[in-house]
PDB file of C-alpha atoms in Angstrom:
ATOM      1  CA  MET V 568      -8.966 -24.914 -11.166  1.00  0.00           C
ATOM      2  CA  LEU V 569      -6.445 -26.774  -8.985  1.00  0.00           C
ATOM      3  CA  VAL V 570      -3.851 -26.598 -11.761  1.00  0.00           C
ATOM      4  CA  PHE V 571      -4.473 -22.865 -12.155  1.00  0.00           C
ATOM      5  CA  LEU V 572      -4.024 -22.218  -8.420  1.00  0.00           C
ATOM      6  CA  LEU V 573      -0.901 -24.389  -8.226  1.00  0.00           C
ATOM      7  CA  ARG V 574       0.611 -22.449 -11.124  1.00  0.00           C
ATOM      8  CA  ARG V 575      -0.139 -19.156  -9.375  1.00  0.00           C
ATOM      9  CA  LEU V 576       1.323 -20.504  -6.132  1.00  0.00           C
ATOM     10  CA  ALA V 577       4.516 -21.610  -7.925  1.00  0.00           C
ATOM     11  CA  GLN V 578       4.838 -18.157  -9.482  1.00  0.00           C
ATOM     12  CA  SER V 579       4.443 -16.583  -6.040  1.00  0.00           C
ATOM     13  CA  VAL V 580       7.193 -18.772  -4.583  1.00  0.00           C
ATOM     14  CA  PHE V 581       9.494 -17.881  -7.491  1.00  0.00           C
ATOM     15  CA  VAL V 582       8.856 -14.146  -6.931  1.00  0.00           C
ATOM     16  CA  LEU V 583       9.582 -14.533  -3.210  1.00  0.00           C
ATOM     17  CA  ILE V 584      12.894 -16.312  -3.844  1.00  0.00           C
ATOM     18  CA  ALA V 585      13.921 -13.747  -6.473  1.00  0.00           C
ATOM     19  CA  MET V 586      13.149 -10.891  -4.089  1.00  0.00           C
ATOM     20  CA  MET V 587      15.156 -12.544  -1.309  1.00  0.00           C
ATOM     21  CA  ILE V 588      18.193 -12.499  -3.612  1.00  0.00           C
ATOM     22  CA  VAL V 589      17.597  -8.897  -4.698  1.00  0.00           C
ATOM     23  CA  VAL V 590      17.003  -7.719  -1.124  1.00  0.00           C
ATOM     24  CA  PHE V 591      20.162  -9.376   0.211  1.00  0.00           C
ATOM     25  CA  PHE V 592      22.550  -8.047  -2.415  1.00  0.00           C
ATOM     26  CA  GLY V 593      20.741  -4.705  -2.615  1.00  0.00           C
ATOM     27  CA  VAL V 594      20.837  -4.020   1.132  1.00  0.00           C
ATOM     28  CA  TYR V 595      23.602  -6.098   2.686  1.00  0.00           C
ATOM     29  CA  MET V 596      26.174  -5.054   0.101  1.00  0.00           C
ATOM     30  CA  ILE V 597      25.608  -1.298   0.552  1.00  0.00           C
ATOM     31  CA  GLY V 598      27.370   0.646   3.278  1.00  0.00           C
ATOM     32  CA  ASN V 599      28.922  -0.591   6.487  1.00  0.00           C
ATOM     33  CA  PRO V 600      26.686  -0.285   9.575  1.00  0.00           C
ATOM     34  CA  VAL V 601      29.692  -0.884  11.830  1.00  0.00           C
ATOM     35  CA  ASP V 602      30.744   2.711  11.127  1.00  0.00           C
ATOM     36  CA  ILE V 603      27.507   3.843  12.792  1.00  0.00           C
ATOM     37  CA  LEU V 604      27.287   1.182  15.518  1.00  0.00           C
ATOM     38  CA  ILE V 605      30.643   1.964  17.131  1.00  0.00           C
ATOM     39  CA  SER V 606      32.410   5.120  18.179  1.00  0.00           C
ATOM     40  CA  PRO V 607      34.595   6.914  15.624  1.00  0.00           C
ATOM     41  CA  ASP V 608      37.415   6.587  18.163  1.00  0.00           C
ATOM     42  CA  ALA V 609      37.165   2.783  18.297  1.00  0.00           C
ATOM     43  CA  THR V 610      40.355   0.822  17.885  1.00  0.00           C
ATOM     44  CA  PRO V 611      40.887  -1.584  14.973  1.00  0.00           C
ATOM     45  CA  LEU V 612      40.463  -4.473  17.424  1.00  0.00           C
ATOM     46  CA  GLU V 613      37.051  -3.190  18.495  1.00  0.00           C
ATOM     47  CA  VAL V 614      36.032  -2.825  14.844  1.00  0.00           C
ATOM     48  CA  GLU V 615      37.076  -6.425  14.129  1.00  0.00           C
ATOM     49  CA  GLU V 616      35.183  -7.704  17.195  1.00  0.00           C
ATOM     50  CA  THR V 617      32.022  -5.875  16.102  1.00  0.00           C
ATOM     51  CA  MET V 618      32.364  -7.219  12.555  1.00  0.00           C
ATOM     52  CA  ALA V 619      32.723 -10.746  13.906  1.00  0.00           C
ATOM     53  CA  ARG V 620      29.757 -10.368  16.288  1.00  0.00           C
ATOM     54  CA  PHE V 621      27.412  -9.457  13.445  1.00  0.00           C
ATOM     55  CA  GLY V 622      28.983 -11.860  10.935  1.00  0.00           C
ATOM     56  CA  PHE V 623      30.208  -9.140   8.580  1.00  0.00           C
ATOM     57  CA  ASP V 624      33.675 -10.679   8.453  1.00  0.00           C
ATOM     58  CA  GLN V 625      32.419 -13.813   6.668  1.00  0.00           C
ATOM     59  CA  PRO V 626      32.459 -14.296   2.869  1.00  0.00           C
ATOM     60  CA  VAL V 627      29.450 -13.012   0.958  1.00  0.00           C
ATOM     61  CA  HIS V 628      28.187 -16.467  -0.035  1.00  0.00           C
ATOM     62  CA  ILE V 629      28.285 -17.641   3.601  1.00  0.00           C
ATOM     63  CA  GLN V 630      26.332 -14.560   4.708  1.00  0.00           C
ATOM     64  CA  PHE V 631      23.797 -15.190   1.956  1.00  0.00           C
ATOM     65  CA  LEU V 632      23.300 -18.873   2.868  1.00  0.00           C
ATOM     66  CA  LYS V 633      22.824 -17.925   6.524  1.00  0.00           C
ATOM     67  CA  PHE V 634      20.363 -15.226   5.479  1.00  0.00           C
ATOM     68  CA  ILE V 635      18.325 -17.735   3.430  1.00  0.00           C
ATOM     69  CA  GLY V 636      18.391 -20.343   6.201  1.00  0.00           C
ATOM     70  CA  ASN V 637      17.287 -17.883   8.873  1.00  0.00           C
ATOM     71  CA  ALA V 638      14.648 -16.331   6.580  1.00  0.00           C
ATOM     72  CA  LEU V 639      13.062 -19.756   5.979  1.00  0.00           C
ATOM     73  CA  GLN V 640      12.672 -20.005   9.761  1.00  0.00           C
ATOM     74  CA  GLY V 641      11.108 -16.547   9.951  1.00  0.00           C
ATOM     75  CA  ASP V 642      14.246 -14.947  11.397  1.00  0.00           C
ATOM     76  CA  LEU V 643      15.431 -11.850   9.518  1.00  0.00           C
ATOM     77  CA  GLY V 644      17.875 -10.791  12.206  1.00  0.00           C
ATOM     78  CA  ARG V 645      17.815  -8.416  15.162  1.00  0.00           C
ATOM     79  CA  SER V 646      17.655  -4.669  14.869  1.00  0.00           C
ATOM     80  CA  PHE V 647      21.047  -3.051  15.431  1.00  0.00           C
ATOM     81  CA  VAL V 648      19.399   0.009  16.983  1.00  0.00           C
ATOM     82  CA  HIS V 649      16.402  -1.378  18.894  1.00  0.00           C
ATOM     83  CA  GLY V 650      17.973  -4.688  19.892  1.00  0.00           C
ATOM     84  CA  GLU V 651      14.890  -6.810  19.167  1.00  0.00           C
ATOM     85  CA  PRO V 652      13.900  -9.167  16.317  1.00  0.00           C
ATOM     86  CA  ALA V 653      13.359  -7.129  13.151  1.00  0.00           C
ATOM     87  CA  VAL V 654      10.168  -8.972  12.157  1.00  0.00           C
ATOM     88  CA  GLN V 655       8.661  -8.411  15.598  1.00  0.00           C
ATOM     89  CA  LEU V 656       9.596  -4.739  15.431  1.00  0.00           C
ATOM     90  CA  ILE V 657       8.006  -4.301  11.988  1.00  0.00           C
ATOM     91  CA  LEU V 658       4.839  -6.116  13.098  1.00  0.00           C
ATOM     92  CA  SER V 659       4.513  -3.758  16.080  1.00  0.00           C
ATOM     93  CA  TYR V 660       4.470  -0.793  13.669  1.00  0.00           C
ATOM     94  CA  MET V 661       2.268  -2.513  11.073  1.00  0.00           C
ATOM     95  CA  PRO V 662      -1.201  -1.768  12.570  1.00  0.00           C
ATOM     96  CA  ALA V 663      -0.623   1.981  12.201  1.00  0.00           C
ATOM     97  CA  THR V 664       0.245   1.606   8.515  1.00  0.00           C
ATOM     98  CA  LEU V 665      -2.574  -0.855   7.807  1.00  0.00           C
ATOM     99  CA  GLU V 666      -5.289   1.338   9.313  1.00  0.00           C
ATOM    100  CA  LEU V 667      -3.940   4.395   7.493  1.00  0.00           C
ATOM    101  CA  ALA V 668      -3.918   2.518   4.164  1.00  0.00           C
ATOM    102  CA  LEU V 669      -7.414   1.150   4.811  1.00  0.00           C
ATOM    103  CA  LEU V 670      -8.844   4.591   5.581  1.00  0.00           C
ATOM    104  CA  GLY V 671      -7.062   5.982   2.521  1.00  0.00           C
ATOM    105  CA  LEU V 672      -8.643   3.248   0.418  1.00  0.00           C
ATOM    106  CA  ILE V 673     -12.093   4.097   1.817  1.00  0.00           C
ATOM    107  CA  PHE V 674     -11.551   7.790   1.040  1.00  0.00           C
ATOM    108  CA  SER V 675     -10.446   6.964  -2.511  1.00  0.00           C
ATOM    109  CA  VAL V 676     -13.681   5.021  -3.095  1.00  0.00           C
ATOM    110  CA  MET V 677     -15.869   7.689  -1.480  1.00  0.00           C
ATOM    111  CA  ILE V 678     -14.278  10.390  -3.633  1.00  0.00           C
ATOM    112  CA  GLY V 679     -13.516   8.520  -6.856  1.00  0.00           C
ATOM    113  CA  VAL V 680     -16.685   6.491  -7.463  1.00  0.00           C
ATOM    114  CA  PRO V 681     -19.236   9.361  -7.320  1.00  0.00           C
ATOM    115  CA  LEU V 682     -16.980  11.640  -9.379  1.00  0.00           C
ATOM    116  CA  GLY V 683     -16.292   8.893 -11.921  1.00  0.00           C
ATOM    117  CA  VAL V 684     -19.949   7.956 -12.315  1.00  0.00           C
ATOM    118  CA  TYR V 685     -20.946  11.595 -12.725  1.00  0.00           C
ATOM    119  CA  ALA V 686     -18.103  12.205 -15.198  1.00  0.00           C
ATOM    120  CA  GLY V 687     -19.229   9.187 -17.220  1.00  0.00           C
ATOM    121  CA  TYR V 688     -22.819  10.330 -17.163  1.00  0.00           C
ATOM    122  CA  LYS V 689     -21.820  13.894 -18.206  1.00  0.00           C
ATOM    123  CA  ALA V 690     -18.989  12.748 -20.467  1.00  0.00           C
ATOM    124  CA  ASP V 691     -19.711  15.242 -23.267  1.00  0.00           C
ATOM    125  CA  ARG V 692     -20.344  18.234 -21.010  1.00  0.00           C
ATOM    126  CA  TRP V 693     -18.072  20.606 -19.134  1.00  0.00           C
ATOM    127  CA  GLN V 694     -18.730  18.890 -15.803  1.00  0.00           C
ATOM    128  CA  GLY V 695     -17.289  15.603 -17.035  1.00  0.00           C
ATOM    129  CA  ARG V 696     -14.320  17.283 -18.658  1.00  0.00           C
ATOM    130  CA  ALA V 697     -13.613  19.305 -15.491  1.00  0.00           C
ATOM    131  CA  ILE V 698     -13.600  16.166 -13.343  1.00  0.00           C
ATOM    132  CA  MET V 699     -11.218  14.362 -15.708  1.00  0.00           C
ATOM    133  CA  THR V 700      -8.932  17.384 -15.793  1.00  0.00           C
ATOM    134  CA  GLY V 701      -8.909  17.403 -11.996  1.00  0.00           C
ATOM    135  CA  SER V 702      -7.982  13.723 -11.939  1.00  0.00           C
ATOM    136  CA  ILE V 703      -4.811  14.579 -13.869  1.00  0.00           C
ATOM    137  CA  PHE V 704      -3.696  16.708 -10.919  1.00  0.00           C
ATOM    138  CA  GLY V 705      -4.293  13.734  -8.639  1.00  0.00           C
ATOM    139  CA  PHE V 706      -1.876  11.680 -10.718  1.00  0.00           C
ATOM    140  CA  SER V 707       0.671  14.470 -11.076  1.00  0.00           C
ATOM    141  CA  LEU V 708       0.995  16.168  -7.694  1.00  0.00           C
ATOM    142  CA  PRO V 709       3.635  14.590  -5.408  1.00  0.00           C
ATOM    143  CA  ASN V 710       2.429  13.213  -2.083  1.00  0.00           C
ATOM    144  CA  PHE V 711       4.803  15.255   0.073  1.00  0.00           C
ATOM    145  CA  TRP V 712       3.601  18.513  -1.537  1.00  0.00           C
ATOM    146  CA  VAL V 713      -0.058  17.580  -1.099  1.00  0.00           C
ATOM    147  CA  GLY V 714       0.593  16.634   2.528  1.00  0.00           C
ATOM    148  CA  MET V 715       2.327  19.905   3.326  1.00  0.00           C
ATOM    149  CA  LEU V 716      -0.441  21.848   1.565  1.00  0.00           C
ATOM    150  CA  LEU V 717      -3.123  20.090   3.626  1.00  0.00           C
ATOM    151  CA  ILE V 718      -1.158  20.796   6.809  1.00  0.00           C
ATOM    152  CA  LEU V 719      -0.841  24.472   5.865  1.00  0.00           C
ATOM    153  CA  ILE V 720      -4.574  24.840   5.141  1.00  0.00           C
ATOM    154  CA  PHE V 721      -6.316  22.628   7.702  1.00  0.00           C
ATOM    155  CA  ALA V 722      -3.797  22.560  10.563  1.00  0.00           C
ATOM    156  CA  VAL V 723      -2.007  25.929  10.420  1.00  0.00           C
ATOM    157  CA  GLU V 724      -4.533  28.349   8.888  1.00  0.00           C
ATOM    158  CA  LEU V 725      -7.924  26.885   9.800  1.00  0.00           C
ATOM    159  CA  ARG V 726      -6.741  24.829  12.811  1.00  0.00           C
ATOM    160  CA  TRP V 727      -9.415  22.227  12.205  1.00  0.00           C
ATOM    161  CA  LEU V 728      -7.228  19.140  12.306  1.00  0.00           C
ATOM    162  CA  PRO V 729      -3.924  18.128  13.938  1.00  0.00           C
ATOM    163  CA  SER V 730      -0.885  17.981  11.681  1.00  0.00           C
ATOM    164  CA  THR V 731       1.363  15.262  13.093  1.00  0.00           C
ATOM    165  CA  GLY V 732       1.285  12.273  15.417  1.00  0.00           C
ATOM    166  CA  ARG V 733      -1.224   9.501  15.920  1.00  0.00           C
ATOM    167  CA  GLY V 734      -3.459  10.691  18.741  1.00  0.00           C
ATOM    168  CA  GLU V 735      -5.323   8.462  21.159  1.00  0.00           C
ATOM    169  CA  THR V 736      -5.380   4.731  20.397  1.00  0.00           C
ATOM    170  CA  VAL V 737      -7.711   1.915  21.415  1.00  0.00           C
ATOM    171  CA  GLU V 738      -6.643  -1.693  21.903  1.00  0.00           C
ATOM    172  CA  VAL V 739      -8.501  -4.051  19.542  1.00  0.00           C
ATOM    173  CA  LEU V 740      -7.509  -7.721  19.322  1.00  0.00           C
ATOM    174  CA  GLY V 741      -4.173  -6.921  20.921  1.00  0.00           C
ATOM    175  CA  MET V 742      -3.404  -4.045  18.488  1.00  0.00           C
ATOM    176  CA  ARG V 743      -3.337  -0.333  19.243  1.00  0.00           C
ATOM    177  CA  LEU V 744      -5.562   1.401  16.663  1.00  0.00           C
ATOM    178  CA  SER V 745      -6.497   5.039  16.157  1.00  0.00           C
ATOM    179  CA  ILE V 746      -9.388   4.506  13.768  1.00  0.00           C
ATOM    180  CA  PHE V 747     -11.774   3.504  16.587  1.00  0.00           C
ATOM    181  CA  SER V 748     -10.984   6.595  18.656  1.00  0.00           C
ATOM    182  CA  ALA V 749     -12.561   9.984  17.937  1.00  0.00           C
ATOM    183  CA  ASP V 750      -9.315  11.744  18.809  1.00  0.00           C
ATOM    184  CA  GLY V 751      -7.190   9.285  16.818  1.00  0.00           C
ATOM    185  CA  LEU V 752      -9.486   9.546  13.810  1.00  0.00           C
ATOM    186  CA  GLN V 753      -8.855  13.309  13.645  1.00  0.00           C
ATOM    187  CA  TYR V 754      -5.120  12.609  13.362  1.00  0.00           C
ATOM    188  CA  MET V 755      -5.765  10.127  10.539  1.00  0.00           C
ATOM    189  CA  ILE V 756      -7.822  12.353   8.233  1.00  0.00           C
ATOM    190  CA  LEU V 757      -5.033  14.447   6.681  1.00  0.00           C
ATOM    191  CA  PRO V 758      -2.523  11.625   6.045  1.00  0.00           C
ATOM    192  CA  ALA V 759      -5.300   9.347   4.770  1.00  0.00           C
ATOM    193  CA  LEU V 760      -6.500  12.044   2.347  1.00  0.00           C
ATOM    194  CA  THR V 761      -2.939  12.546   1.142  1.00  0.00           C
ATOM    195  CA  LEU V 762      -2.563   8.813   0.590  1.00  0.00           C
ATOM    196  CA  ALA V 763      -5.966   8.598  -1.119  1.00  0.00           C
ATOM    197  CA  LEU V 764      -5.486  11.360  -3.698  1.00  0.00           C
ATOM    198  CA  TYR V 765      -3.662   9.280  -6.324  1.00  0.00           C
ATOM    199  CA  LYS V 766      -5.962   6.279  -5.871  1.00  0.00           C
ATOM    200  CA  ALA V 767      -9.049   8.499  -6.018  1.00  0.00           C
ATOM    201  CA  SER V 768      -7.902   9.747  -9.421  1.00  0.00           C
ATOM    202  CA  LEU V 769      -7.451   6.144 -10.566  1.00  0.00           C
ATOM    203  CA  VAL V 770     -10.892   5.151  -9.276  1.00  0.00           C
ATOM    204  CA  THR V 771     -12.438   8.199 -10.980  1.00  0.00           C
ATOM    205  CA  ARG V 772     -11.075   7.139 -14.364  1.00  0.00           C
ATOM    206  CA  LEU V 773     -12.104   3.495 -13.875  1.00  0.00           C
ATOM    207  CA  ALA V 774     -15.610   4.494 -12.785  1.00  0.00           C
ATOM    208  CA  ARG V 775     -15.987   6.897 -15.701  1.00  0.00           C
ATOM    209  CA  ALA V 776     -14.952   4.268 -18.258  1.00  0.00           C
ATOM    210  CA  GLY V 777     -17.235   1.677 -16.664  1.00  0.00           C
ATOM    211  CA  THR V 778     -20.165   4.087 -16.540  1.00  0.00           C
ATOM    212  CA  GLN V 779     -19.812   5.030 -20.202  1.00  0.00           C
ATOM    213  CA  GLU V 780     -19.744   1.355 -21.164  1.00  0.00           C
ATOM    214  CA  ALA V 781     -22.673   0.445 -18.899  1.00  0.00           C
ATOM    215  CA  LEU V 782     -24.874   3.256 -20.200  1.00  0.00           C
ATOM    216  CA  MET V 783     -24.754   1.689 -23.672  1.00  0.00           C
ATOM    217  CA  GLN V 784     -25.954  -1.718 -22.460  1.00  0.00           C
ATOM    218  CA  ASP V 785     -29.427  -3.083 -23.156  1.00  0.00           C
ATOM    219  CA  TYR V 786     -30.419  -3.322 -19.491  1.00  0.00           C
ATOM    220  CA  VAL V 787     -29.962   0.451 -19.097  1.00  0.00           C
ATOM    221  CA  LYS V 788     -32.040   1.121 -22.212  1.00  0.00           C
ATOM    222  CA  PHE V 789     -34.718  -1.221 -20.866  1.00  0.00           C
ATOM    223  CA  ALA V 790     -34.671   0.552 -17.476  1.00  0.00           C
ATOM    224  CA  ARG V 791     -35.156   3.896 -19.188  1.00  0.00           C
ATOM    225  CA  ALA V 792     -37.992   2.459 -21.260  1.00  0.00           C
ATOM    226  CA  LYS V 793     -39.686   1.410 -18.008  1.00  0.00           C
ATOM    227  CA  GLY V 794     -39.585   5.031 -16.897  1.00  0.00           C
ATOM    228  CA  LEU V 795     -37.020   4.690 -14.095  1.00  0.00           C
ATOM    229  CA  SER V 796     -35.316   7.883 -12.996  1.00  0.00           C
ATOM    230  CA  GLU V 797     -31.741   8.568 -14.056  1.00  0.00           C
ATOM    231  CA  THR V 798     -30.628   8.543 -10.432  1.00  0.00           C
ATOM    232  CA  ARG V 799     -32.091   5.074  -9.867  1.00  0.00           C
ATOM    233  CA  ILE V 800     -30.515   3.793 -13.077  1.00  0.00           C
ATOM    234  CA  LEU V 801     -27.089   5.084 -12.070  1.00  0.00           C
ATOM    235  CA  VAL V 802     -27.233   3.896  -8.457  1.00  0.00           C
ATOM    236  CA  VAL V 803     -29.005   0.560  -8.865  1.00  0.00           C
ATOM    237  CA  HIS V 804     -28.027  -0.662 -12.328  1.00  0.00           C
ATOM    238  CA  VAL V 805     -24.844   1.093 -13.398  1.00  0.00           C
ATOM    239  CA  LEU V 806     -23.014   1.306 -10.073  1.00  0.00           C
ATOM    240  CA  LYS V 807     -23.549  -2.350  -9.255  1.00  0.00           C
ATOM    241  CA  ASN V 808     -21.994  -3.468 -12.526  1.00  0.00           C
ATOM    242  CA  ILE V 809     -18.959  -1.194 -12.517  1.00  0.00           C
ATOM    243  CA  MET V 810     -17.862  -2.045  -8.957  1.00  0.00           C
ATOM    244  CA  ILE V 811     -16.409  -5.498  -9.752  1.00  0.00           C
ATOM    245  CA  PRO V 812     -13.424  -4.227 -11.803  1.00  0.00           C
ATOM    246  CA  ILE V 813     -12.957  -1.315  -9.402  1.00  0.00           C
ATOM    247  CA  ILE V 814     -12.811  -3.613  -6.376  1.00  0.00           C
ATOM    248  CA  THR V 815     -10.396  -5.901  -8.220  1.00  0.00           C
ATOM    249  CA  VAL V 816      -8.015  -3.044  -8.994  1.00  0.00           C
ATOM    250  CA  LEU V 817      -8.312  -1.586  -5.495  1.00  0.00           C
ATOM    251  CA  GLY V 818      -7.482  -4.977  -4.003  1.00  0.00           C
ATOM    252  CA  LEU V 819      -4.196  -4.872  -5.884  1.00  0.00           C
ATOM    253  CA  GLU V 820      -3.643  -1.189  -5.126  1.00  0.00           C
ATOM    254  CA  LEU V 821      -4.031  -1.787  -1.376  1.00  0.00           C
ATOM    255  CA  GLY V 822      -0.625  -3.446  -1.380  1.00  0.00           C
ATOM    256  CA  SER V 823       0.975  -0.433  -3.031  1.00  0.00           C
ATOM    257  CA  MET V 824      -0.692   1.917  -0.529  1.00  0.00           C
ATOM    258  CA  ILE V 825       0.839  -0.077   2.317  1.00  0.00           C
ATOM    259  CA  ALA V 826       4.250  -0.236   0.657  1.00  0.00           C
ATOM    260  CA  PHE V 827       4.441   3.372  -0.523  1.00  0.00           C
ATOM    261  CA  ALA V 828       3.043   5.081   2.567  1.00  0.00           C
ATOM    262  CA  VAL V 829       6.650   5.991   3.420  1.00  0.00           C
ATOM    263  CA  VAL V 830       6.491   9.607   2.240  1.00  0.00           C
ATOM    264  CA  THR V 831       3.087  10.276   3.783  1.00  0.00           C
ATOM    265  CA  GLU V 832       4.098   8.803   7.135  1.00  0.00           C
ATOM    266  CA  THR V 833       7.283  10.869   7.138  1.00  0.00           C
ATOM    267  CA  VAL V 834       5.470  14.142   6.355  1.00  0.00           C
ATOM    268  CA  PHE V 835       2.865  13.609   9.085  1.00  0.00           C
ATOM    269  CA  ALA V 836       5.228  11.880  11.579  1.00  0.00           C
ATOM    270  CA  TRP V 837       2.859   8.921  11.528  1.00  0.00           C
ATOM    271  CA  PRO V 838       4.454   6.079  13.565  1.00  0.00           C
ATOM    272  CA  GLY V 839       4.046   3.340  10.971  1.00  0.00           C
ATOM    273  CA  MET V 840       6.295   0.993   9.024  1.00  0.00           C
ATOM    274  CA  GLY V 841       7.226   3.656   6.489  1.00  0.00           C
ATOM    275  CA  LYS V 842       8.635   6.069   9.063  1.00  0.00           C
ATOM    276  CA  LEU V 843      10.468   3.187  10.722  1.00  0.00           C
ATOM    277  CA  LEU V 844      11.996   2.345   7.337  1.00  0.00           C
ATOM    278  CA  ILE V 845      13.279   5.914   6.851  1.00  0.00           C
ATOM    279  CA  ASP V 846      14.782   5.930  10.357  1.00  0.00           C
ATOM    280  CA  SER V 847      16.395   2.531   9.693  1.00  0.00           C
ATOM    281  CA  ILE V 848      17.890   3.694   6.392  1.00  0.00           C
ATOM    282  CA  THR V 849      19.390   6.693   8.193  1.00  0.00           C
ATOM    283  CA  THR V 850      21.102   4.399  10.723  1.00  0.00           C
ATOM    284  CA  LEU V 851      21.827   1.563   8.233  1.00  0.00           C
ATOM    285  CA  ASP V 852      19.768  -0.818  10.371  1.00  0.00           C
ATOM    286  CA  ARG V 853      19.950  -3.611   7.779  1.00  0.00           C
ATOM    287  CA  PRO V 854      17.725  -6.241   9.484  1.00  0.00           C
ATOM    288  CA  VAL V 855      14.834  -3.780   9.780  1.00  0.00           C
ATOM    289  CA  ILE V 856      15.210  -2.667   6.157  1.00  0.00           C
ATOM    290  CA  VAL V 857      15.266  -6.278   5.000  1.00  0.00           C
ATOM    291  CA  ALA V 858      12.281  -7.226   7.187  1.00  0.00           C
ATOM    292  CA  TYR V 859      10.256  -4.302   5.812  1.00  0.00           C
ATOM    293  CA  LEU V 860      11.032  -5.183   2.196  1.00  0.00           C
ATOM    294  CA  MET V 861      10.342  -8.905   2.656  1.00  0.00           C
ATOM    295  CA  LEU V 862       7.078  -8.351   4.545  1.00  0.00           C
ATOM    296  CA  THR V 863       5.995  -5.893   1.856  1.00  0.00           C
ATOM    297  CA  VAL V 864       6.707  -8.477  -0.845  1.00  0.00           C
ATOM    298  CA  ILE V 865       4.754 -11.101   1.115  1.00  0.00           C
ATOM    299  CA  ILE V 866       1.800  -8.704   1.459  1.00  0.00           C
ATOM    300  CA  PHE V 867       1.842  -8.077  -2.299  1.00  0.00           C
ATOM    301  CA  ILE V 868       1.987 -11.817  -3.024  1.00  0.00           C
ATOM    302  CA  ILE V 869      -0.869 -12.639  -0.643  1.00  0.00           C
ATOM    303  CA  ILE V 870      -3.082  -9.860  -2.017  1.00  0.00           C
ATOM    304  CA  ASN V 871      -2.370 -10.791  -5.646  1.00  0.00           C
ATOM    305  CA  PHE V 872      -2.959 -14.479  -4.985  1.00  0.00           C
ATOM    306  CA  THR V 873      -6.206 -13.762  -3.115  1.00  0.00           C
ATOM    307  CA  VAL V 874      -7.457 -11.507  -5.920  1.00  0.00           C
ATOM    308  CA  ASP V 875      -6.573 -14.210  -8.476  1.00  0.00           C
ATOM    309  CA  VAL V 876      -8.548 -16.804  -6.521  1.00  0.00           C
ATOM    310  CA  ILE V 877     -11.602 -14.576  -6.021  1.00  0.00           C
ATOM    311  CA  TYR V 878     -11.578 -13.414  -9.640  1.00  0.00           C
ATOM    312  CA  THR V 879     -11.305 -17.020 -10.813  1.00  0.00           C
ATOM    313  CA  LEU V 880     -14.329 -17.976  -8.742  1.00  0.00           C
ATOM    314  CA  LEU V 881     -16.320 -15.004 -10.056  1.00  0.00           C
ATOM    315  CA  ASP V 882     -15.259 -15.364 -13.705  1.00  0.00           C
ATOM    316  CA  PRO V 883     -14.469 -18.923 -14.915  1.00  0.00           C
ATOM    317  CA  ARG V 884     -13.137 -17.483 -18.191  1.00  0.00           C
ATOM    318  CA  VAL V 885     -10.005 -16.398 -16.323  1.00  0.00           C
ATOM    319  CA  ARG V 886      -9.437 -19.987 -15.235  1.00  0.00           C
ATOM    320  CA  VAL V 887      -9.946 -21.302 -18.748  1.00  0.00           C
ATOM    321  CA  ARG V 888      -7.442 -18.803 -20.203  1.00  0.00           C
ATOM    322  CA  GLY V 889      -4.960 -19.637 -17.475  1.00  0.00           C
ATOM    323  CA  GLU V 890      -5.150 -23.358 -18.145  1.00  0.00           C
ATOM    324  CA  ALA V 891      -4.778 -22.807 -21.889  1.00  0.00           C
ATOM    325  CA  THR V 892      -1.487 -20.894 -21.533  1.00  0.00           C
TER     326      THR V 892
END
């Protein structure tokens, strides 16, 4: 198992290094933030002084080596706009994104698992087909359109829920969170539902496939022979066995929910990392863009590595296959 974990760790390090190269040349080589940082009426001397202060006048390879050296020390530069370390700035916005992604994940399970189990149980009837047809819309509809539709219905027409902002927050372990506040939770419902729609469709399809497979197993036939009700069979026997692959996939999907919450946060003016990224792109705040991308990559790597470890502990066959390759 040690060899398997070391191989996964080496792969993670390789991915991190590759992404550092891609991020540098993809962000630092596009545009010139000096044009935004100084006045249009600035003299050529002032432009040169600003270029020198931020190191933009140095050759590309020197900038890259400095970027790598500082990144290894956890320094991804200071925000041009906010004037504070980019990593610290991103971390201050991270709790809002994390709690939104977590609530979206919970909604996707609450919606997707019951619908998927029912669709698998009624696979050959109109109810199952209707649920699977509905899941196609979940995959197809763009997040910004769904968000605006929810705002129109629940905030503008019905006036049940607020449309934008974060609401009241509560300090927990040094972080300001909305999920533990009744007022803040109201502000989270619409963006979390928007974020959960695609994942709920994915969970529905996974649960349906797992339910259909589980219903053909001997333990389900034995449970029916004992006279157990269909509800008890589905809840106790089927649901327990289909949750392992669903949890595995959702563990991986959590990273994508955090990374791709940009559109949802922008639509609902949710003050998370995604909205900060959009604002930073508008102002060409390179250090913040780089910090967001690198932290996102690190989150993906940690989640994937953790899922690999847990799955290896639960299923030794994965370890055996990994050592054989």
